XYZ file of C-alpha atoms in Angstrom:
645
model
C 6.892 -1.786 -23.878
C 5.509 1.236 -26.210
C 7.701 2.089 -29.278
C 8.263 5.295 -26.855
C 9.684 3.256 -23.765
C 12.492 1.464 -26.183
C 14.675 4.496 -26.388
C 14.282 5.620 -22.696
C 15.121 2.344 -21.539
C 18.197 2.033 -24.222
C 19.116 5.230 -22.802
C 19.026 4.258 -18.857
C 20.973 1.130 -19.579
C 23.271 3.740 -22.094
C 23.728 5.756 -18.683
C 24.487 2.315 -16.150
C 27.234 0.829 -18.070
C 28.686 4.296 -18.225
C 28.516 3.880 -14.623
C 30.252 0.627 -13.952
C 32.870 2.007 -15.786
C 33.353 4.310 -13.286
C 32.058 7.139 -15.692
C 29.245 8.590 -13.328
C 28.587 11.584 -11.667
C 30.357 12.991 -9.307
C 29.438 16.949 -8.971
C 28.926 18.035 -5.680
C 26.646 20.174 -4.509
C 26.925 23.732 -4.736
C 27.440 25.893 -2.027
C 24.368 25.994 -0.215
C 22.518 29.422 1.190
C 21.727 29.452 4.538
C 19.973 32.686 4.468
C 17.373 31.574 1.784
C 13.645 31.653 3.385
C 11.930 28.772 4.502
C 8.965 28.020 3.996
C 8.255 25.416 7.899
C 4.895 23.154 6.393
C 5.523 21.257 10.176
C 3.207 23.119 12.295
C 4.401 23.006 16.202
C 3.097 19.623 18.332
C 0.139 19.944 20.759
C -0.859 17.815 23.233
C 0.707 14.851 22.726
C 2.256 12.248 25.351
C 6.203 12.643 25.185
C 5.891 8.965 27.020
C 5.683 6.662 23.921
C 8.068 8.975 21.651
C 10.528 8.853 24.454
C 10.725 4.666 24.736
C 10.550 4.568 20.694
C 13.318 6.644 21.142
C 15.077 4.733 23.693
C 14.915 1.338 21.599
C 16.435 3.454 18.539
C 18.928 4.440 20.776
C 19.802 0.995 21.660
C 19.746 -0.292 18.380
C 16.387 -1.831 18.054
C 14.689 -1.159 15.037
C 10.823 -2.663 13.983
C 11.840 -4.089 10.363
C 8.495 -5.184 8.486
C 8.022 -8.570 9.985
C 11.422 -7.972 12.354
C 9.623 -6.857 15.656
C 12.019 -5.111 17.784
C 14.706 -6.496 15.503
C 18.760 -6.256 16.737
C 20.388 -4.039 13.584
C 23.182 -2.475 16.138
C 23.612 0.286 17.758
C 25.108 1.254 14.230
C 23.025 -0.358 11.600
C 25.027 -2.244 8.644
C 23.335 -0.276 5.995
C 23.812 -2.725 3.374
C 23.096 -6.133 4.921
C 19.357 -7.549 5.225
C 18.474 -7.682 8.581
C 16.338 -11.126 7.751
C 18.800 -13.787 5.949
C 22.115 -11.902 7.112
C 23.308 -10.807 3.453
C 25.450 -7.815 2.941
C 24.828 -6.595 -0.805
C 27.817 -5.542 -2.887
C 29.049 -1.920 -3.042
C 28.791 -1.875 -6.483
C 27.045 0.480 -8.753
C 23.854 1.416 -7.415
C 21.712 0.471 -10.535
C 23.425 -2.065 -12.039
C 22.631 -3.552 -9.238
C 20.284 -6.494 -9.446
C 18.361 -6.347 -6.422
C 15.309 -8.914 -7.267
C 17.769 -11.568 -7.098
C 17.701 -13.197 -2.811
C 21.195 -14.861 -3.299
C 22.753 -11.237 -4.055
C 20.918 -9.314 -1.601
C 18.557 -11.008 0.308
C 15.430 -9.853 0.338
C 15.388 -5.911 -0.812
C 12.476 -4.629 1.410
C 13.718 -5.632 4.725
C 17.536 -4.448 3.167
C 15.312 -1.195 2.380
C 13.103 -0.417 4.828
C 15.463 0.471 7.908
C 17.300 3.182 5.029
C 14.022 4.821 4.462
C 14.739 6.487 7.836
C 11.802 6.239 9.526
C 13.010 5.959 12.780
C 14.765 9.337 12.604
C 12.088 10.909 12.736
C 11.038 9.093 15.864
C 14.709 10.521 17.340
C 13.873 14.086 16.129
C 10.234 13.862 17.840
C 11.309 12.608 21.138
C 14.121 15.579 21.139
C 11.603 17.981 20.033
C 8.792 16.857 22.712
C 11.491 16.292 25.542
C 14.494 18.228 24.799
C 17.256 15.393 25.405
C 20.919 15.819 23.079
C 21.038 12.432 23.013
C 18.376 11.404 20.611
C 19.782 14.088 18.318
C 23.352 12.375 18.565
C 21.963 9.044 17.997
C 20.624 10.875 14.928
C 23.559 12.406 14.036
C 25.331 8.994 14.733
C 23.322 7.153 12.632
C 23.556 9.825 9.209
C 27.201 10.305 9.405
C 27.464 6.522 9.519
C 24.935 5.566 6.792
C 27.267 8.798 4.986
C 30.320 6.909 5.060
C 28.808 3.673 4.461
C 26.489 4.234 1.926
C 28.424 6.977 -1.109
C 26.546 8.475 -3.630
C 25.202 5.988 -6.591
C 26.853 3.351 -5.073
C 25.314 -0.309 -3.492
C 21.260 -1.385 -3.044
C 20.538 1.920 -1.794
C 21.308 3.842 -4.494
C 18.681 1.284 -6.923
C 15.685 2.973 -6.562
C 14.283 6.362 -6.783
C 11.299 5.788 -4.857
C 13.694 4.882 -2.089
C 15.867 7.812 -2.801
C 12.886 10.106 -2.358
C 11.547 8.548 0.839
C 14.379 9.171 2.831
C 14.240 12.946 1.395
C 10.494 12.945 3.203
C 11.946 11.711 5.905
C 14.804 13.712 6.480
C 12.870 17.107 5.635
C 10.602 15.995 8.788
C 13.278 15.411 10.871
C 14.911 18.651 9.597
C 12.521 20.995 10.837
C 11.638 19.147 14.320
C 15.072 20.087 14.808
C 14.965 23.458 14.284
C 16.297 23.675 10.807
C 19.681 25.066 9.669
C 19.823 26.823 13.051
C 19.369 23.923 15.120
C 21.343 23.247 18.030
C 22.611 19.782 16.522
C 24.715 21.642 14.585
C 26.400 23.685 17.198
C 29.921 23.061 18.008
C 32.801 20.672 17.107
C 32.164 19.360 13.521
C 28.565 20.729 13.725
C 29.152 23.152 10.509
C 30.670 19.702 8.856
C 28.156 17.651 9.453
C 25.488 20.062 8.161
C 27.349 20.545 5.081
C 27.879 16.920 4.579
C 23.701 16.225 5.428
C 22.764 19.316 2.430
C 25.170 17.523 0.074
C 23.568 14.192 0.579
C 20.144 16.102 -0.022
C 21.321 17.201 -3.032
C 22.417 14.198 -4.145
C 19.622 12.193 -4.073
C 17.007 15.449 -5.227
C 19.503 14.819 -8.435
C 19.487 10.854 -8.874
C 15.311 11.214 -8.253
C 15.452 13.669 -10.890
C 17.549 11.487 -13.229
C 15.773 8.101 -12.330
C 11.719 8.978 -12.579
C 9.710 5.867 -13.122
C 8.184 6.452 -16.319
C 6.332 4.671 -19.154
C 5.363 1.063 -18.225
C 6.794 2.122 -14.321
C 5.062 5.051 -13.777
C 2.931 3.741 -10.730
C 2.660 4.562 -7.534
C 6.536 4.926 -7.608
C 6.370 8.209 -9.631
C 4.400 9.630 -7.209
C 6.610 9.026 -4.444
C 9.649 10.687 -6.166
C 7.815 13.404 -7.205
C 6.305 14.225 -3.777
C 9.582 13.008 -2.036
C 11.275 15.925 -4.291
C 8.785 18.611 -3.925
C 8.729 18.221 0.086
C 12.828 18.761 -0.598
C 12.311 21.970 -2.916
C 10.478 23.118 0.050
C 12.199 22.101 2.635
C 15.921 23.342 1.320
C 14.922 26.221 -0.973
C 19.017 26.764 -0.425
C 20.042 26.232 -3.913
C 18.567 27.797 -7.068
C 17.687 24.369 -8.434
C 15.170 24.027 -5.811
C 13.020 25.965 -7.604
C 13.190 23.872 -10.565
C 12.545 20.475 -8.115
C 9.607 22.018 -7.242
C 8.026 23.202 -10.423
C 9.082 19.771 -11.816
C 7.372 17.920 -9.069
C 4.319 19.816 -8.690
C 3.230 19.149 -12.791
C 4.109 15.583 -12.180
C 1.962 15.452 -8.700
C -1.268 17.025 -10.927
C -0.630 14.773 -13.908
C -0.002 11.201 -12.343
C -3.028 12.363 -9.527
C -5.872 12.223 -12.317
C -3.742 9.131 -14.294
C -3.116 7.130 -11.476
C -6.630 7.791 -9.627
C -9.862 6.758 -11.546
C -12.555 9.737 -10.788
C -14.628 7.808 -8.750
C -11.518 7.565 -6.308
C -10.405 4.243 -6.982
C -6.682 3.828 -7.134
C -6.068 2.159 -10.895
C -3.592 0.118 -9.456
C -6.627 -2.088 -7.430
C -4.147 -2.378 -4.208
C -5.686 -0.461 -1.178
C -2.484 -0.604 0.675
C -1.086 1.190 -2.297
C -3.702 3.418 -2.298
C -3.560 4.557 1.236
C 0.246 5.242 0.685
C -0.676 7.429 -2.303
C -2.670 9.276 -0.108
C -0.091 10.053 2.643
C 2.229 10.911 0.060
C -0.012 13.585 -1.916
C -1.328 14.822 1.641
C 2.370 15.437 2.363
C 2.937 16.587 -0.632
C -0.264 19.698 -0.468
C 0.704 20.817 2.907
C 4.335 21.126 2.267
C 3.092 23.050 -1.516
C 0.583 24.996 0.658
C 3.338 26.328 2.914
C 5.437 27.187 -0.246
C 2.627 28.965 -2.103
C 2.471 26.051 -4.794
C -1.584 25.112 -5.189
C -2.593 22.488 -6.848
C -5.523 22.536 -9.518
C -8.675 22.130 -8.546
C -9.158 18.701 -10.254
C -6.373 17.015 -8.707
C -7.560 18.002 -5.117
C -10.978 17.014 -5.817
C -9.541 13.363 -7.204
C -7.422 13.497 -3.678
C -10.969 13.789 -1.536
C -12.522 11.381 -4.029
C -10.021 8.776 -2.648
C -10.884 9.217 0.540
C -14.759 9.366 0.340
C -13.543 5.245 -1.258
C -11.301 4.299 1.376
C -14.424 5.374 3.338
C -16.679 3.485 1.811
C -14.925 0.810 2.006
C -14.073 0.696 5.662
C -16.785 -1.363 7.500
C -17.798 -0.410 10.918
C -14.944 -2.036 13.000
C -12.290 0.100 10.652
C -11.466 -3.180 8.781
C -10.413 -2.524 5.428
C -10.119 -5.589 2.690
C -6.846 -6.467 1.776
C -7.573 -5.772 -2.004
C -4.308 -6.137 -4.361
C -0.338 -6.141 -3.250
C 0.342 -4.913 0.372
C 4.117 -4.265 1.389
C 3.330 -2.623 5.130
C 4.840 0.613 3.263
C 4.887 3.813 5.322
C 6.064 7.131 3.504
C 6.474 8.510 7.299
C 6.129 7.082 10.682
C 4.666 10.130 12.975
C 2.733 7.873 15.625
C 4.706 4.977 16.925
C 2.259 4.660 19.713
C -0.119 1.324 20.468
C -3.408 1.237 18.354
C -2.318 3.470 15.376
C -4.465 2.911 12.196
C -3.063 4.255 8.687
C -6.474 4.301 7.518
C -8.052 6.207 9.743
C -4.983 8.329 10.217
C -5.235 9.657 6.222
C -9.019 10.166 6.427
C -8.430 12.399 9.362
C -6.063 14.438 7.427
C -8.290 14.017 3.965
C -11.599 15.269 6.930
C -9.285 18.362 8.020
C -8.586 19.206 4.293
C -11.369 19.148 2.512
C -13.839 20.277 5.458
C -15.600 16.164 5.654
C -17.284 15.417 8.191
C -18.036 12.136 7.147
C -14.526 11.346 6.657
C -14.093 12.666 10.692
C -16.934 9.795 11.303
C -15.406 7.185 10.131
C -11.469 8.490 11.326
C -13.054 8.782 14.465
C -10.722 10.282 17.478
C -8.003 12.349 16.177
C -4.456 10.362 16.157
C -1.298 11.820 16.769
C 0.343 11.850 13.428
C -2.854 14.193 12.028
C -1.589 16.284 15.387
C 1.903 16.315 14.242
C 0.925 16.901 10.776
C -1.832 19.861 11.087
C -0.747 21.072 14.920
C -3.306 22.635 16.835
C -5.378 23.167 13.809
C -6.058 19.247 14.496
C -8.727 20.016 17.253
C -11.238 22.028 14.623
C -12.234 19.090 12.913
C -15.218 19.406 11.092
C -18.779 18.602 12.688
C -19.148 14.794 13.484
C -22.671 15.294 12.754
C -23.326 13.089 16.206
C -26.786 14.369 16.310
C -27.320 13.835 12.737
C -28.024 10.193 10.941
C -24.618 9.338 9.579
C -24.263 9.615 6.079
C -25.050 6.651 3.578
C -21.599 5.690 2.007
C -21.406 5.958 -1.612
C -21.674 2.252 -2.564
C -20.764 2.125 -6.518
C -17.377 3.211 -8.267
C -17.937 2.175 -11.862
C -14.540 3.663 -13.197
C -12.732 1.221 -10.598
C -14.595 -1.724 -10.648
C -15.680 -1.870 -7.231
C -19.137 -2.349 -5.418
C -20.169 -1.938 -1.964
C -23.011 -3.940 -1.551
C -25.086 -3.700 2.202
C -27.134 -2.468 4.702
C -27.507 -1.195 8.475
C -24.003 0.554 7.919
C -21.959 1.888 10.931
C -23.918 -0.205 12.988
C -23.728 -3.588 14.963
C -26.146 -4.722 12.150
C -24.257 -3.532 9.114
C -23.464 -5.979 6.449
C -20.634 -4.774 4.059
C -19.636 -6.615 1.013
C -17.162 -5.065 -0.906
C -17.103 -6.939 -4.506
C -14.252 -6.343 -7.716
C -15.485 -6.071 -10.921
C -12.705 -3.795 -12.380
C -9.559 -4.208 -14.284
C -6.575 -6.058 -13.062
C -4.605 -3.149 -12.492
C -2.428 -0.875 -13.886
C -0.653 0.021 -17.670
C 0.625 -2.778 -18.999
C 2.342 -4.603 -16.264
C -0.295 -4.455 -13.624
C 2.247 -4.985 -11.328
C 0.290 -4.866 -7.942
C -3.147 -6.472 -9.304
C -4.240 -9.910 -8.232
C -6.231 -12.665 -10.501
C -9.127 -11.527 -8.126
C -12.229 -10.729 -10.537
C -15.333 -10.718 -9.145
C -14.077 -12.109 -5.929
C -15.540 -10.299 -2.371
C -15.086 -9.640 1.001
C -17.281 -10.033 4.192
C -18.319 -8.261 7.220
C -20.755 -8.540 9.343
C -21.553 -5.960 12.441
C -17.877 -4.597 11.915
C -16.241 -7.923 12.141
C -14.320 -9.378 9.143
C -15.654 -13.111 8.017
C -14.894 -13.866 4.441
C -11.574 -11.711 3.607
C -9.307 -11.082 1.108
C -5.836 -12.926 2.363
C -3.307 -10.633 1.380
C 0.511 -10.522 -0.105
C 2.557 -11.861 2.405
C 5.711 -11.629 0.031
C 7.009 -9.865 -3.197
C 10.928 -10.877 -4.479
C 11.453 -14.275 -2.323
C 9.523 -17.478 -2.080
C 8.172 -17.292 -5.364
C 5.670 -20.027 -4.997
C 3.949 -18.076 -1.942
C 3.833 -15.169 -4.542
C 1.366 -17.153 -6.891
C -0.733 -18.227 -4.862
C -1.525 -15.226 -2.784
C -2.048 -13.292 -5.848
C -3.535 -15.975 -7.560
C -7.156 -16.694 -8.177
C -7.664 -20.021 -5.456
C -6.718 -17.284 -3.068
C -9.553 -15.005 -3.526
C -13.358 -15.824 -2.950
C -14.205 -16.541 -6.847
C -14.459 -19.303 -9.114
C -11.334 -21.086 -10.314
C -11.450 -23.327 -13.681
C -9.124 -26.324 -13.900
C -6.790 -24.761 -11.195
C -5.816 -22.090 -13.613
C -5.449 -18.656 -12.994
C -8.224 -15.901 -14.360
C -4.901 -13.822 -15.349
C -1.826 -15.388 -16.231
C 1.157 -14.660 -14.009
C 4.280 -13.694 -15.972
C 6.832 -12.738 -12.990
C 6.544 -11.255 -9.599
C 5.085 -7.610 -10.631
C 4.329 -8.873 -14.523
C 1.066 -9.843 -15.998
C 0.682 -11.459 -19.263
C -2.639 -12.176 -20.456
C -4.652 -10.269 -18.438
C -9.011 -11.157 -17.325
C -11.422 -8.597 -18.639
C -14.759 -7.894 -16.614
C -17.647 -6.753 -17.844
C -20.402 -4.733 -15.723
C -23.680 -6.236 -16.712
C -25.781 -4.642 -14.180
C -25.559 -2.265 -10.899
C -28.316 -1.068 -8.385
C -28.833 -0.543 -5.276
C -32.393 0.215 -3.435
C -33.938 0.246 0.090
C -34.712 -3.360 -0.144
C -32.340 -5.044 -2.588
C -28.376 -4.430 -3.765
C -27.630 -6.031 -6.789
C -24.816 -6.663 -8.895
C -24.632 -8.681 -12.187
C -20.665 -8.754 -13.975
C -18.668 -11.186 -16.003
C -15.000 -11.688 -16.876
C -12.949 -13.199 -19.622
C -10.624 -14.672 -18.487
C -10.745 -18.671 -18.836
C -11.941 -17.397 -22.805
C -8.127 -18.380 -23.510
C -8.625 -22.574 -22.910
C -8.851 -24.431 -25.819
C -13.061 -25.187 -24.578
C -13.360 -21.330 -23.423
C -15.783 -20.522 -20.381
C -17.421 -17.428 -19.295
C -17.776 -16.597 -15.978
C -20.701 -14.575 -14.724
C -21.583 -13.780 -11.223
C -24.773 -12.403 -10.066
C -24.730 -11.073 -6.608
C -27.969 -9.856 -5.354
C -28.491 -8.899 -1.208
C -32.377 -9.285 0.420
C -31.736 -6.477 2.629
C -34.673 -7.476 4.499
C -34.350 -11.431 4.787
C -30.383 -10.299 5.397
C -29.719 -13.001 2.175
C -26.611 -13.097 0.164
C -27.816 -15.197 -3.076
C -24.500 -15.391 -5.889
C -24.871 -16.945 -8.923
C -21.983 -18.226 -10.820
C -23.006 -18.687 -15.112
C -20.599 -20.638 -16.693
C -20.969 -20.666 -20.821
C -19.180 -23.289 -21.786
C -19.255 -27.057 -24.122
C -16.671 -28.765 -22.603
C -15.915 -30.837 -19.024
C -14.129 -28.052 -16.461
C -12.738 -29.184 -13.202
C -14.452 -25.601 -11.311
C -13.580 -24.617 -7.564
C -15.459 -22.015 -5.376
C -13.272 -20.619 -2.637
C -14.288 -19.033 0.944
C -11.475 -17.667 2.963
C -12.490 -17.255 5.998
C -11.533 -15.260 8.678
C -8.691 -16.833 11.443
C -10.672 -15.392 13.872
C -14.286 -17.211 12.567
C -14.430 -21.078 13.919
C -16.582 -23.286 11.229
C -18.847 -25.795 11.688
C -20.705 -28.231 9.087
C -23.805 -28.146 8.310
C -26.353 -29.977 6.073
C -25.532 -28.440 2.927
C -22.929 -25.947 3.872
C -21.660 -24.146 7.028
C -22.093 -22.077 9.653
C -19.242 -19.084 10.154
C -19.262 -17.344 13.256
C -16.567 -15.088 15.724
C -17.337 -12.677 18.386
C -21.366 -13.266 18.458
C -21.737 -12.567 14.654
C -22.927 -16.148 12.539
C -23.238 -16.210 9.200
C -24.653 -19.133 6.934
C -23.261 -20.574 3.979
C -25.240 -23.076 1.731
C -23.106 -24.363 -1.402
C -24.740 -25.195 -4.694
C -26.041 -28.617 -5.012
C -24.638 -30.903 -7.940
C -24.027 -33.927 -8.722
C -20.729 -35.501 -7.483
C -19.959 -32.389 -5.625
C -17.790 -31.960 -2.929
C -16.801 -29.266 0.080
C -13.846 -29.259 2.833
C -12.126 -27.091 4.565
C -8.409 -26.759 4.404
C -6.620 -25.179 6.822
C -2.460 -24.060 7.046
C -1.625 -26.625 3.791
C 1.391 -26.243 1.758
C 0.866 -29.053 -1.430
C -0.800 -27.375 -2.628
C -0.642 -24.240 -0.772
C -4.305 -23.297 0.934
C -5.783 -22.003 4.097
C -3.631 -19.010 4.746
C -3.895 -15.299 5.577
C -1.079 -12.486 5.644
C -2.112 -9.631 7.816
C 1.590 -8.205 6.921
C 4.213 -8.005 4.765
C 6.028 -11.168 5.784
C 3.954 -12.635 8.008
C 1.686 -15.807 7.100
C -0.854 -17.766 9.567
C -2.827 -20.760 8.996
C -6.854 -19.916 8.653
C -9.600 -21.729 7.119
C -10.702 -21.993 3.517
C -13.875 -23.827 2.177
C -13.771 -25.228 -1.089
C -16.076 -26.701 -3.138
C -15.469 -28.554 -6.150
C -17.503 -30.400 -9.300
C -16.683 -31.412 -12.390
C -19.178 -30.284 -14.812
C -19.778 -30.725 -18.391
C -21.192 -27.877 -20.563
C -23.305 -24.456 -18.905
C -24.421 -25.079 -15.591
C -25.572 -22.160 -13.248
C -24.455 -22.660 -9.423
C -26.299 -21.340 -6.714
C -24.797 -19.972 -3.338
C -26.402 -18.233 -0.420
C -25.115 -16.335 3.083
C -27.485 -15.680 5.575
C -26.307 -13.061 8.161
């Protein structure tokens, strides 16, 4: 912590004790005004299918609920609010942040006890009674709030923890708000309709005041901050009812510009080095500049420009199947849910919106057909997307983003020849924690002709199995060099970095024949024999060669390890000197350095130690294959790998 974080967190402790001893805050809200003008940032729905709104609705209804790894999960056709749908553990209704909820035996595990309270199935009730105009997905609604109400009272038990939480279910409930029909809506006609609506507005402005009081700051202020601060703006705009509002919004909008440019290197890369995490950045500052639009609140002109920047990476990054590599912590995280239909891909979905925006039509390339959330989200504006350029050549993507780290390094692109290799030679991650980063320095990913082969595995889990946690955000489980089974960065607890690998960009270009990229990092400098790692990637665009060079300066014996995680969709086959990867009529060749007393297998699904896995989401693991090769070697060696494609 900074000398300036002591006191704040002195403070915040100062303020929970208070708390458990029952001296917290109780004001209720004032008395709202109905007549105050609203500004509606939810254009009206065109042509969508009611079909797939009305059966998500119709599982809601019965109490089936999608809960991270959960498919079509039983929570009830009342939902225990409190309990984790996944190990069966009801969390105490204690006070809300003195409430430890990192520790399993307490409450389980906190994202699945989270994610059915970030209301995201609401809205799913609100669109199927906006697009079909049935009562009873609005009573399920109203079912549902009046019950989480009573079960869940203000500041008190796991969902009253977090502010990021808090501020999620404000996006959510705005959205559902205004599908329907605001203050005037028909839900709140007759017996106890007035009631409920009073009791909903008090609940909003209960949590706009616990975000307000609970901002992640200092050594927290990640992606978190951003989601409070949008989650409270979208609220200033969406109840404008009480005089505060225009203080939420003011608030939220300098907080939106300032953590946009802090959090976001210029180049677009997200500083955290988690594209999950940056994709839900991006839906959450899209939200946030349509609802602002609507209101009259503009951003500067920086902090829009850093918004399209971050698209024009997630573009660049996106290989021609729409795979995008699994860099850094993924938790499956959705700030809203406005497509629950077959097919839906986030990714696409935000560079829709960022094409619409910002007038790209790049970014419409690479979205490709418009989805229904960018329909829900922009109306029938959705249909003048900018000029796909289909008689044009496409666009080269924008292959280096030296502020971030990260190198795209290929050729054919958007075609069934492209090779993409998307390779890390930036920081860790973020402030001082580097919460979401993984010991992944100058590790890469694969594809071939839009179809993943060497990959990035994942997360697969943040507060439980903590030995699953190490390794998937450990070095072994990215394609890099490991020295004596070590770690480039050391791992100090689930979201907490201690000594932390440096990287060093030697050398970057990038020409019609060749793609080259030269980089070292620091992080094996802390043995008592240091070693430096160098890699040297260079691409024959022509001879479709990958050559990578791995320097090691060093005096010493090192046990070293090269990884390849391959695909689960790639079989592998042996070869003289390597091996041959191939899926879906795409091969690719791998020949392994030669050395003395060197050795290569593949491991596949193993557990002691863990290797040969792959989480495609939060929660879910699967067994794939991982080549390894390993020497022992004494003093600087240079080793010598090539992929043919």
């Amino acid at each position: 912590m900074t000398p300036a974080e002591v006191p704040h967190r002195a403070w915040r402790a100062l303020a929970t004790q208070a708390g458990r001893l029952g001296l917290r805050d109780r004001a209720r809200a004032p008395q709202p005004d109905l007549g105050a003008a609203v500004a509606h940032w939810l254009p009206p729905p065109t042509d969508l299918d009611p079909a797939p709104y009305l059966a998500a609705a119709e599982r809601i209804a019965s109490g089936r609920l999608d809960v991270l790894a959960l498919g079509d999960c039983d929570v009830g056709e009342l939902p225990r609010w409190n309990r984790d749908p996944k190990t069966g553990i009801e969390a105490p209704l204690s006070f809300g942040t003195a409430l430890d909820y990192r520790d399993p035996r307490l409450v389980g595990d906190i994202k699945y006890l989270w994610e059915p309270n970030r209301h995201l199935h609401l809205v799913t009730l609100a669109q199927a009674w906006c697009l079909g105009g049935d009562r009873r997905y609005a009573a399920v609604l109203r079912r549902h709030l009046e019950s989480w109400f009573a079960a869940c009272p203000y500041r008190m038990g796991p969902n009253w923890t977090s502010a990021l939480e808090a501020a999620l279910r404000l996006i959510n409930w705005a959205i559902a708000w205004q599908l329907l029909g605001g203050a005037g809506s028909a839900l709140f006609d007759g017996s106890g309709g007035g009631a409920f609506r009073g009791r909903w507005l008090q609940s909003v402005h209960q949590h706009a005041r616990f975000v307000r009081g609970h901002f992640s700051l200092h050594s927290s202020a990640n992606n978190h901050l951003i989601g409070e601060a949008a989650g409270l703006l979208i609220a200033g705009v969406t109840w404008p009812c009480w005089p505060e509002a225009r203080d939420w919004r003011r608030q939220a909008a300098a907080i939106l510009a300032r953590e946009t440019l802090r959090q976001n290197a210029p180049d677009g890369v997200n500083r955290e080095q988690a594209v999950s995490y940056q994709q839900f950045g991006l839906d959450l500052l899209l939200l946030a500049l349509l609802a602002g639009r609507a209101a009259g609140i503009a951003f500067p002109q920086p902090v829009t420009e850093r918004i399209e920047a971050m698209c024009g990476y997630l573009a660049s990054i996106m290989d021609a199947g729409g795979n995008v590599p699994m860099i850094g912590d993924s938790d499956d995280g959705f700030a809203v849910r406005l497509a629950p239909v077959p097919g839906f891909c986030r990714f696409r979905s935000v560079l829709a919106a960022g094409a619409l925006l910002f007038g790209r039509g790049d970014l419409a390339l690479k979205a490709g057909p418009v989805d229904d959330k960018t329909r829900w989200l922009f109306g029938a504006a959705a249909d003048r997307v900018p000029p796909t350029l289909a008689a044009e050549p496409r666009p080269p993507p924008r292959q280096a983003f030296p502020d971030g780290g990260q190198y795209v390094l290929g050729c054919d692109f958007e075609s069934e020849r492209e090779i993409r290799m998307v390779a890390d030679a930036g920081p860790l991650g973020y402030l001082a924690i580097a919460a979401h980063g993984h010991a992944d320095a100058l590790s890469f990913t694969l594809s071939v002709g839009g179809r993943e082969v060497l990959i990035d595995p994942g997360t697969y889990t943040y507060h439980t199995e903590p030995a699953w946690r190490r390794y998937f955000r450990g070095t072994r489980a990215h394609n890099t060099l490991c020295v004596d089974g070590l770690d480039q960065s050391e791992q100090g607890g689930n979201f907490l970095w201690l000594r932390k690998a440096a990287t060093t960009l030697h050398q970057w270009r990038s020409g019609e024949d060749a793609d080259l990229l030269d980089a070292s990092h620091d992080g094996y400098a802390r043995l008592a024999d240091p070693v430096l790692h160098r890699r040297r990637i260079l691409l024959d665009k022509r001879a479709r060669r990958i050559r990578i060079d791995d320097l090691l300066q060093t005096s010493g014996a090192h046990e070293v390890a090269l990884h390849f995680h391959c695909s689960e969709a790639c079989a592998i086959e042996r070869l003289p000197g390597g091996f041959r990867l191939s899926r879906d009529g795409v091969a690719v060749e791998l020949r392994l350095p030669v050395l003395p007393g060197a050795r290569s297998e593949v491991r596949r699904g193993e557990t002691a130690p863990i290797l040969g896995w792959v989480s495609r989401r939060y929660g879910v693991k699967e067994p794939t294959h991982t080549i390894v090769w390993r020497a022992r070697i004494a003093g600087s060696c240079r080793l010598c790998c090539e992929l043919h494609a």
